[in-house]
Short mmCIF file of C-alpha atoms in Angstrom, two decimals:
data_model
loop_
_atom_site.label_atom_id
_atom_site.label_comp_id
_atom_site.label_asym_id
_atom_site.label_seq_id
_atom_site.Cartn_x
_atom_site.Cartn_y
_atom_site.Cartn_z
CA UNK A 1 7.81 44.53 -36.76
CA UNK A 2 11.13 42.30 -36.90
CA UNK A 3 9.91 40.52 -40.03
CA UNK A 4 10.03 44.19 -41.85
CA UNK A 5 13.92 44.96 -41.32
CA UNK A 6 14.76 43.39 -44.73
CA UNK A 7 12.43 46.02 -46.46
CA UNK A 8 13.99 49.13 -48.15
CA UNK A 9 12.83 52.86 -47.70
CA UNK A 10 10.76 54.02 -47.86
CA UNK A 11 8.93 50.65 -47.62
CA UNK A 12 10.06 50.30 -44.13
CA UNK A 13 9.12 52.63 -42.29
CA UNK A 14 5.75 53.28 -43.57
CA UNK A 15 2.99 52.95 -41.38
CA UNK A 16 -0.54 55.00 -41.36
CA UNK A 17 -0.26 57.95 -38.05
CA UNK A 18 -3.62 58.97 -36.66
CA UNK A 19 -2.23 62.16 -35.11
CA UNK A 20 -0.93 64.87 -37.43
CA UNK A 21 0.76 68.14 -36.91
CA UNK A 22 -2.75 70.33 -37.41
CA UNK A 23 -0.41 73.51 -37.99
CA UNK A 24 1.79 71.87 -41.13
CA UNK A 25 1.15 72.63 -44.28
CA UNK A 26 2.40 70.99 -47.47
CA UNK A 27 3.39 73.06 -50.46
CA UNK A 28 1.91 72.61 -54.11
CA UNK A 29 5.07 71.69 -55.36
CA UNK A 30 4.88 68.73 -52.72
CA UNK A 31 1.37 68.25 -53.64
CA UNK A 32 2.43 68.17 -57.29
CA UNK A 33 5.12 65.47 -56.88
CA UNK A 34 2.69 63.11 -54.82
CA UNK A 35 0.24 63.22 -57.44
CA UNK A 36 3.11 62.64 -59.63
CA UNK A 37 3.87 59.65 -58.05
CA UNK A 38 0.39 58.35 -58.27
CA UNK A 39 0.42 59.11 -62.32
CA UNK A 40 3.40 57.22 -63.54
CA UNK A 41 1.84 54.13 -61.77
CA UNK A 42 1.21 51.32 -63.83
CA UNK A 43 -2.07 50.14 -64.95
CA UNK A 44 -3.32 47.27 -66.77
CA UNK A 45 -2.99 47.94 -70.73
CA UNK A 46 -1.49 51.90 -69.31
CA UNK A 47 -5.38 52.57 -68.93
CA UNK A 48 -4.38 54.39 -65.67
CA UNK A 49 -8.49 54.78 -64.21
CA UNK A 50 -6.96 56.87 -61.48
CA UNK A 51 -8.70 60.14 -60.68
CA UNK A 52 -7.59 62.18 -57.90
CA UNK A 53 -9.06 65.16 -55.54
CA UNK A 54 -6.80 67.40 -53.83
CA UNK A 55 -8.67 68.53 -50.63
CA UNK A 56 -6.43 71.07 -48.56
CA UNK A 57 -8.04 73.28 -45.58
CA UNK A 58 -10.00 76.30 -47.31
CA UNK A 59 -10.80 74.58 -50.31
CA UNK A 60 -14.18 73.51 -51.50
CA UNK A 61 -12.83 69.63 -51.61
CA UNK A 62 -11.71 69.59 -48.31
CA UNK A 63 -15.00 71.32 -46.89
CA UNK A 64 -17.17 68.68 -48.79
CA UNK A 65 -15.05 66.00 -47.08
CA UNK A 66 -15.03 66.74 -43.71
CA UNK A 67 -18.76 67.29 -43.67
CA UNK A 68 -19.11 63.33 -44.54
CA UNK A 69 -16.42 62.02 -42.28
CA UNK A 70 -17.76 59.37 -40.03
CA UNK A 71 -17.56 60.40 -36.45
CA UNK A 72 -14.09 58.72 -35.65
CA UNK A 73 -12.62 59.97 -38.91
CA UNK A 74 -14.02 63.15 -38.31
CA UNK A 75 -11.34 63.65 -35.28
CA UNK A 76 -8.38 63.22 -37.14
CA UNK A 77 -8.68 63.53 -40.73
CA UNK A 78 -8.80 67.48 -40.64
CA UNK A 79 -5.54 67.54 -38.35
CA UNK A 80 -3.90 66.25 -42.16
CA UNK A 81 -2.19 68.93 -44.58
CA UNK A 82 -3.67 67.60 -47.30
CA UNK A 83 -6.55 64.98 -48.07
CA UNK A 84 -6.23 63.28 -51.76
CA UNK A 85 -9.85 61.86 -52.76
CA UNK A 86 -8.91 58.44 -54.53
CA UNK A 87 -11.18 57.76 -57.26
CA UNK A 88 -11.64 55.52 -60.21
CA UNK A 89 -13.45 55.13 -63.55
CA UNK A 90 -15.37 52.53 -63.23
CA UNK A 91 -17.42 52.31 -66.51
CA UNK A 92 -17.89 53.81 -69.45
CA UNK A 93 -18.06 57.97 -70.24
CA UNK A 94 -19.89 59.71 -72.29
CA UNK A 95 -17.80 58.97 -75.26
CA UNK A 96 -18.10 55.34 -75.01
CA UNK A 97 -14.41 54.96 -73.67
CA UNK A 98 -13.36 53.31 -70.21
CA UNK A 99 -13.63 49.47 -68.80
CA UNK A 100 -16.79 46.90 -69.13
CA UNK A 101 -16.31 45.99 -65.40
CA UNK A 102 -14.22 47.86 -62.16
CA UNK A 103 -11.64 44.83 -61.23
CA UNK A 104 -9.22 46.85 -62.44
CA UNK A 105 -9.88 50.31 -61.68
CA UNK A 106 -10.23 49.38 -58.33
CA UNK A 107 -6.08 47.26 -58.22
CA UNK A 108 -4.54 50.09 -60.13
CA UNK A 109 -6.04 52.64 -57.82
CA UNK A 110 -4.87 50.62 -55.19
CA UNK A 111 -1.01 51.03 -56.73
CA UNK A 112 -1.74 54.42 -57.55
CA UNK A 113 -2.58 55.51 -53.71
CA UNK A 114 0.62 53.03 -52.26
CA UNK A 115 2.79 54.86 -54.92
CA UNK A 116 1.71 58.21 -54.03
CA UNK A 117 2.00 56.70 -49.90
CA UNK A 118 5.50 55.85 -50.29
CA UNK A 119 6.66 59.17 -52.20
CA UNK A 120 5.52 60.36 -49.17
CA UNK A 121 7.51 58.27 -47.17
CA UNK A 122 9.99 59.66 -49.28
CA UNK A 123 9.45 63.08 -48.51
CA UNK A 124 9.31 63.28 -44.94
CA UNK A 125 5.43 62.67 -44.62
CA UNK A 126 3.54 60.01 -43.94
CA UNK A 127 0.09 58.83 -44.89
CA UNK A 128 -3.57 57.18 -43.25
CA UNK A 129 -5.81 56.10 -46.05
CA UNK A 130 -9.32 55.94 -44.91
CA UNK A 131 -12.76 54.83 -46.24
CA UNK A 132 -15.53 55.77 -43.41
CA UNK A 133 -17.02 59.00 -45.12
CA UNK A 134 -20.35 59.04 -46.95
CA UNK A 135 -18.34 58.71 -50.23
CA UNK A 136 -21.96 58.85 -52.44
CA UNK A 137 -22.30 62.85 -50.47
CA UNK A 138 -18.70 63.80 -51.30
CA UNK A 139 -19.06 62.56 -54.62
CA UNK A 140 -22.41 64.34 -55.33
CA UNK A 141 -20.89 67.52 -53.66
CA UNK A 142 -17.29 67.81 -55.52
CA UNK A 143 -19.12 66.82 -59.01
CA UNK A 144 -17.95 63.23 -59.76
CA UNK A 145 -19.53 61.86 -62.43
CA UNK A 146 -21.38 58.54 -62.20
CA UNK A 147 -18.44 56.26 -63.92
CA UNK A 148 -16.08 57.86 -61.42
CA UNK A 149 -16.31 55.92 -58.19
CA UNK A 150 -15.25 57.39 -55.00
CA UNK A 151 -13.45 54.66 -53.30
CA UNK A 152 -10.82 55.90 -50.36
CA UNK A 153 -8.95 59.04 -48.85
CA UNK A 154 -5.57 59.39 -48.24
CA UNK A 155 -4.68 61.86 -45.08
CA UNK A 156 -0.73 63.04 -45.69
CA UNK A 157 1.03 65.22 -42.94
CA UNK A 158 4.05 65.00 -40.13
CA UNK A 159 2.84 63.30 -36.70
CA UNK A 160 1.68 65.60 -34.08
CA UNK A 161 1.77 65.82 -30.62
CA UNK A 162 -0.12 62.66 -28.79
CA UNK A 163 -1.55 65.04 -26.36
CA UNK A 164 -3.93 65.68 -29.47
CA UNK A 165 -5.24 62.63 -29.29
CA UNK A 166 -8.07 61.16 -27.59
CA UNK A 167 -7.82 57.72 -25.33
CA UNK A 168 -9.02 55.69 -28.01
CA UNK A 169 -6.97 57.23 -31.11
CA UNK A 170 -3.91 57.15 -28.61
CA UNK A 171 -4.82 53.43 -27.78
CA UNK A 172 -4.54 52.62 -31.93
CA UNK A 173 -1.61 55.10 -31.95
CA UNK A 174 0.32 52.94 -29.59
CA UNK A 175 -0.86 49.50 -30.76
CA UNK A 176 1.68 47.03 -32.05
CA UNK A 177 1.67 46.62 -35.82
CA UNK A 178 0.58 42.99 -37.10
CA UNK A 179 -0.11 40.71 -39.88
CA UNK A 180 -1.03 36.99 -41.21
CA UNK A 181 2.15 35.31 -40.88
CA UNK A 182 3.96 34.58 -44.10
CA UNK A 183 3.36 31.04 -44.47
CA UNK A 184 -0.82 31.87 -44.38
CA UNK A 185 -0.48 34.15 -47.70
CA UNK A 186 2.29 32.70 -49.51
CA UNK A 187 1.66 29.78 -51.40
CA UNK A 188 4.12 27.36 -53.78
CA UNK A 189 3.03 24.55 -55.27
CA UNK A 190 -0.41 24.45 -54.46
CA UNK A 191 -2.62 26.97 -52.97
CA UNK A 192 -2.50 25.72 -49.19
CA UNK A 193 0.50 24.67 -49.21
CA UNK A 194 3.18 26.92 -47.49
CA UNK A 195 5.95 28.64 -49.79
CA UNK A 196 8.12 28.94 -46.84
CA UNK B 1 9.33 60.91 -68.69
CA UNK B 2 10.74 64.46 -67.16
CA UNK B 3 8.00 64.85 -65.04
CA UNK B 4 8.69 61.67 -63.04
CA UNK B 5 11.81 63.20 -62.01
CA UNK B 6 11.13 64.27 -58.89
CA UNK B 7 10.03 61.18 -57.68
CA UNK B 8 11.78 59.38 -55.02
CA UNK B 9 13.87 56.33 -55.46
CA UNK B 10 12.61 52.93 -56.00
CA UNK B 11 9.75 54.86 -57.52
CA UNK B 12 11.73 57.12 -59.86
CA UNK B 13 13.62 54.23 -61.87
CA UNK B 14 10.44 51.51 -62.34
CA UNK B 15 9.41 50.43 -65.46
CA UNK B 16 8.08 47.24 -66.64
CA UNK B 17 10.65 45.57 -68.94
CA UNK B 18 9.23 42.79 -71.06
CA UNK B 19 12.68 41.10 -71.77
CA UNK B 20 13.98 39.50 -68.80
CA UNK B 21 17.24 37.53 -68.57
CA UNK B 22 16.21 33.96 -68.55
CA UNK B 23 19.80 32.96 -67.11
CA UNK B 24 19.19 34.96 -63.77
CA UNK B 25 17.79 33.29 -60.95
CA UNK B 26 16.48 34.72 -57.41
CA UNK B 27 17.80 33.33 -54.37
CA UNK B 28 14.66 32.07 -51.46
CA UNK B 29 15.80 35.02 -49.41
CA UNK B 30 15.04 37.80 -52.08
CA UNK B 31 11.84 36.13 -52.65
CA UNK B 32 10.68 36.13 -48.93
CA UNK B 33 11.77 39.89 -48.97
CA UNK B 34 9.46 40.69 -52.12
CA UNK B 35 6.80 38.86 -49.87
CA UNK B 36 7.38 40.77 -46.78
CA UNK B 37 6.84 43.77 -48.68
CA UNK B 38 3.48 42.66 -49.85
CA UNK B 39 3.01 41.52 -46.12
CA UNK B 40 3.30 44.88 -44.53
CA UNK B 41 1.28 47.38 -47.49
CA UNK B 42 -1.75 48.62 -45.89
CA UNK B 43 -5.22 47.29 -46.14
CA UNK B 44 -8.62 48.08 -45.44
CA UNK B 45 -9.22 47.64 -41.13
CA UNK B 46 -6.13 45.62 -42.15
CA UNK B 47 -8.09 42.18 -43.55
CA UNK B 48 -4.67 41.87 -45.91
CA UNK B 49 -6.91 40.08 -48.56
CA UNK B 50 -4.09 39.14 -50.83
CA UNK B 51 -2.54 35.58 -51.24
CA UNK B 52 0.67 35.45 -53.60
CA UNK B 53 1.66 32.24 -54.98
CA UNK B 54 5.22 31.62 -55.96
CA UNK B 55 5.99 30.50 -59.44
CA UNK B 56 9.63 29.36 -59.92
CA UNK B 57 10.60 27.76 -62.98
CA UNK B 58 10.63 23.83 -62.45
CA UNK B 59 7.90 24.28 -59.41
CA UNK B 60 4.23 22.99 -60.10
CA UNK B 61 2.61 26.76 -59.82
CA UNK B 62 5.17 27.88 -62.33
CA UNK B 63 4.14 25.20 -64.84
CA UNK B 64 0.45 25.42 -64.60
CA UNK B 65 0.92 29.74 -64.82
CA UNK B 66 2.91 29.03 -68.43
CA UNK B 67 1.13 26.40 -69.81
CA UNK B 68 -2.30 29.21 -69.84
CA UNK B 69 -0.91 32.77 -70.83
CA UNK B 70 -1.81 34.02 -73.70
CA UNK B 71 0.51 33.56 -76.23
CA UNK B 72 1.96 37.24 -76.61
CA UNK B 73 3.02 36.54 -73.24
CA UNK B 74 3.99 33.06 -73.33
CA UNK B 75 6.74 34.60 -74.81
CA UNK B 76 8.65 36.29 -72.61
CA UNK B 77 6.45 35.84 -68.96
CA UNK B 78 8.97 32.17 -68.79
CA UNK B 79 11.99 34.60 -69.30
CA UNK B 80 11.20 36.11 -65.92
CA UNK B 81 13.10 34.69 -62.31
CA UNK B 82 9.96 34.02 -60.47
CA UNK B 83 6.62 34.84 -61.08
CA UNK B 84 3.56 36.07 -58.09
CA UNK B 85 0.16 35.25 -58.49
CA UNK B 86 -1.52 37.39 -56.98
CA UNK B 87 -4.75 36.54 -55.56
CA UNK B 88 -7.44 38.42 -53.18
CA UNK B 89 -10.13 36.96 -51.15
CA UNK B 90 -13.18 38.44 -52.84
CA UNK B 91 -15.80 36.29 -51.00
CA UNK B 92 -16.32 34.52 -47.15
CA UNK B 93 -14.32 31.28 -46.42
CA UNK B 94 -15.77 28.73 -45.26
CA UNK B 95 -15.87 30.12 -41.58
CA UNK B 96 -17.57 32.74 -42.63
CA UNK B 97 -14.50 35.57 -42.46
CA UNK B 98 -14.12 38.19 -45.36
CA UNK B 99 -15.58 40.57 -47.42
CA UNK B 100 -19.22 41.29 -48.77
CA UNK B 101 -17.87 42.22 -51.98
CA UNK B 102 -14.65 42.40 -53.45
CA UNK B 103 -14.40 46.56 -53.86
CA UNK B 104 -11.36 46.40 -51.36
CA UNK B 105 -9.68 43.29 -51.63
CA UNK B 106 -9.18 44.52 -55.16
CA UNK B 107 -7.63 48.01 -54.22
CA UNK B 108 -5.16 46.30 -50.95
CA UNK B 109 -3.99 44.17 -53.68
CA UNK B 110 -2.95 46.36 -55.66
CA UNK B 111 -1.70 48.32 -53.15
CA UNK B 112 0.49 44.98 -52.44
CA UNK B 113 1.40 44.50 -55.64
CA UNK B 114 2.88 48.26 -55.72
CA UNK B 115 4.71 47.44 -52.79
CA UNK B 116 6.25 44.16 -53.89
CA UNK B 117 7.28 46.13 -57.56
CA UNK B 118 8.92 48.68 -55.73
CA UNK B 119 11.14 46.80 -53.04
CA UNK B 120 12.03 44.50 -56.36
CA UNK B 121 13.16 48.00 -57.98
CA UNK B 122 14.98 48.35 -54.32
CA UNK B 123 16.87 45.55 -54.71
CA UNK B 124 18.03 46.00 -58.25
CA UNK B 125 15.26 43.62 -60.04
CA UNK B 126 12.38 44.67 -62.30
CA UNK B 127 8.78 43.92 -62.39
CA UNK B 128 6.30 43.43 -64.71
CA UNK B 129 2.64 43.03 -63.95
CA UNK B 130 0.68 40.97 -66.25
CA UNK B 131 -3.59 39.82 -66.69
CA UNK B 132 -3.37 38.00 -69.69
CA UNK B 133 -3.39 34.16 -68.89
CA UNK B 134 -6.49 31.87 -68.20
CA UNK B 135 -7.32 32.50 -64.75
CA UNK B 136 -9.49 30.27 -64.35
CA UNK B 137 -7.60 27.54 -65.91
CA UNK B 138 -4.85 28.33 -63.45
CA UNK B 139 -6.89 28.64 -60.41
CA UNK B 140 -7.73 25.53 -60.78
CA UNK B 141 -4.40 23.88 -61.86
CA UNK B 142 -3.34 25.49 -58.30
CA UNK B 143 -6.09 24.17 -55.95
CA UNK B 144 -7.25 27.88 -55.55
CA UNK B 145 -10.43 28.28 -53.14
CA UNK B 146 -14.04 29.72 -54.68
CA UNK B 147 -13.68 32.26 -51.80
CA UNK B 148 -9.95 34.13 -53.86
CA UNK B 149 -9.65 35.25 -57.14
CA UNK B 150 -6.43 35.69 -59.40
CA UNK B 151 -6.00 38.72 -60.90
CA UNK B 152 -2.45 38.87 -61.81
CA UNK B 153 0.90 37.61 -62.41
CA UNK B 154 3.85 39.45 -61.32
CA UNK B 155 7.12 39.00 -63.21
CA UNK B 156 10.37 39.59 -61.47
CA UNK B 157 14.15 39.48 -63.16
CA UNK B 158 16.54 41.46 -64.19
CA UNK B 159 16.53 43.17 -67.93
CA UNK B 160 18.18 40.57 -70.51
CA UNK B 161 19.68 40.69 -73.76
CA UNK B 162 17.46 42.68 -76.28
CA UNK B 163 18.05 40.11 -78.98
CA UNK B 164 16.22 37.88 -77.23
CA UNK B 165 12.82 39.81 -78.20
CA UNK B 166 10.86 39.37 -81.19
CA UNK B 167 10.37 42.67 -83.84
CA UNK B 168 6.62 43.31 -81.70
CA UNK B 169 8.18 42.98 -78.03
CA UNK B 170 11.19 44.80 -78.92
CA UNK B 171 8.51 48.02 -80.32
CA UNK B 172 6.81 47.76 -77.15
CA UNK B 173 9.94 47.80 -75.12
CA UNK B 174 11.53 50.88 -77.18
CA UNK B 175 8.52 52.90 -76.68
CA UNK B 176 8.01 56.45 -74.67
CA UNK B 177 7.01 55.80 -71.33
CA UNK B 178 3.24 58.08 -71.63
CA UNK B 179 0.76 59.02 -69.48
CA UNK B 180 -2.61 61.29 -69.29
CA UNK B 181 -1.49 64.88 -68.47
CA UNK B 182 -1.86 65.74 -64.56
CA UNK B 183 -4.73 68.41 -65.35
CA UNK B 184 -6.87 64.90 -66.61
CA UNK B 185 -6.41 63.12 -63.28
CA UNK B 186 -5.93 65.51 -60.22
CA UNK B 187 -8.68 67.88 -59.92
CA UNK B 188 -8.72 70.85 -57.18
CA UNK B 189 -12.20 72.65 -55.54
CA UNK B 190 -14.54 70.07 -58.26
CA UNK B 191 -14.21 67.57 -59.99
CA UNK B 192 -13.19 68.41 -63.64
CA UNK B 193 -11.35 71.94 -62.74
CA UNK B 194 -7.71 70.74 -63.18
CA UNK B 195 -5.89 70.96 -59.63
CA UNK B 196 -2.67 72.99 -61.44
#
């Protein structure tokens, strides 16, 4: 990706592994500074809707999850040291507080999970966010409450060894990395209209 | 914010500074690398559902963006080098590509947004993300498609002379950085039993 050399770490070389190192393990200090990461994300009015599972092998989280992975998922997403479940409020609690509508919850998530993805980066790791899981059975299964939506995963570990991998996980592993050209998402003037 | 210091660089130093220096400008280059990072966050089976219009001062987008914010941030939004709006297809086009509904295209741009604010922070600038302008009004002004909706303006500059804000801006930019306690947002084996 020649277009990505400007970029700065850990920016640059981010990119989403399907094969992780099944036999790492992160620490809870490393867990702790991801989710760290994620909370000092910025959110419209500092509403921060951002709620956050931590689903590690053994733990009830974890087990809950990889029941409900979809059959592809269910392959790799284990081989991960840890599994974040990325929720969001999406309405109002019990106590009246929270937004009239999800627009929101659902962007600042989205910053929430790329801030915890780069710290990552940072760190050494690297991370796959995922949606195919029956989010409606975690949910039910870890508690979530009904203005809490379940919305994505996010898989962090070290790569492992390809030989892990089936043909068709190797044949995404392996895959050049593409997207839209520039001039087909960047606008000036007018919408349409090339900034470039 | 102590607890942010183990974060990684650019996430470590970000903030969102409300008075920018309205003498700096950004060159085309560090604009197409803010862009580029935007280009390469990841998105869901990697649609990229964001569109980012570039508002310079003296260009048409930048215009139509000032002449509907709100007028808290009419104030110091103009102060800013260049300005994103940031856009997501929430709907088909008219050949019948993108999303059923917009859960997605919200959370990839955020997740774009994220990574534009943080290679900004990379490269020495600040960002600050703003809602509050008539979206409509400047969707419009801009020729933007039914099929993408604005959500948000991204401000990007460097920090400027603090006498340039007025007594409210100057409270808001003095204040403690805050957010919800980690045992609020990262939960462990259920939802609602703190992870730590």
């Amino acid at each position: 990706m020649p277009d990505a050399e400007p970029l700065a770490e850990p920016l640059r070389s981010r990119w989403s592994p399907m094969v992780f190192d099944p036999g790492h393990e992160v620490t809870d200090e490393e867990v702790a500074t991801l989710l760290q990461a994620a909370r000092w994300s910025p959110s419209w009015g500092n509403t921060q809707p951002w709620r956050l599972g931590v689903a590690k092998r053994g733990n009830g989280a974890h087990r809950a999850l990889v029941a409900h992975l979809t059959r592809g998922n269910s392959r790799w997403v284990p081989r991960a040291s840890v599994v974040f479940l990325a929720g969001t409020q999406v309405a109002k609690d019990e106590e009246g507080n929270g937004p009239d509508e999800p627009t929101y919850s659902y962007y600042d998530l989205g910053q929430a999970a790329a801030h915890l993805t780069l710290q990552a980066r940072a760190m050494g790791l690297h991370a796959h966010q995922f949606a195919g899981f029956d989010h409606e059975a975690v949910a039910a299964e870890v508690g979530l409450p009904p203005y809490v939506r379940l919305v994505s995963g996010i898989a962090v570990g070290v790569p492992g060894d390809p030989g892990l991998a089936d043909e068709r996980e190797r044949a995404k592993e392996d895959r050049e990395r593409v997207r839209r050209p520039l001039a087909d998402i960047a606008y000036g003037d007018a919408w349409g209209v090339p900034w470039c």
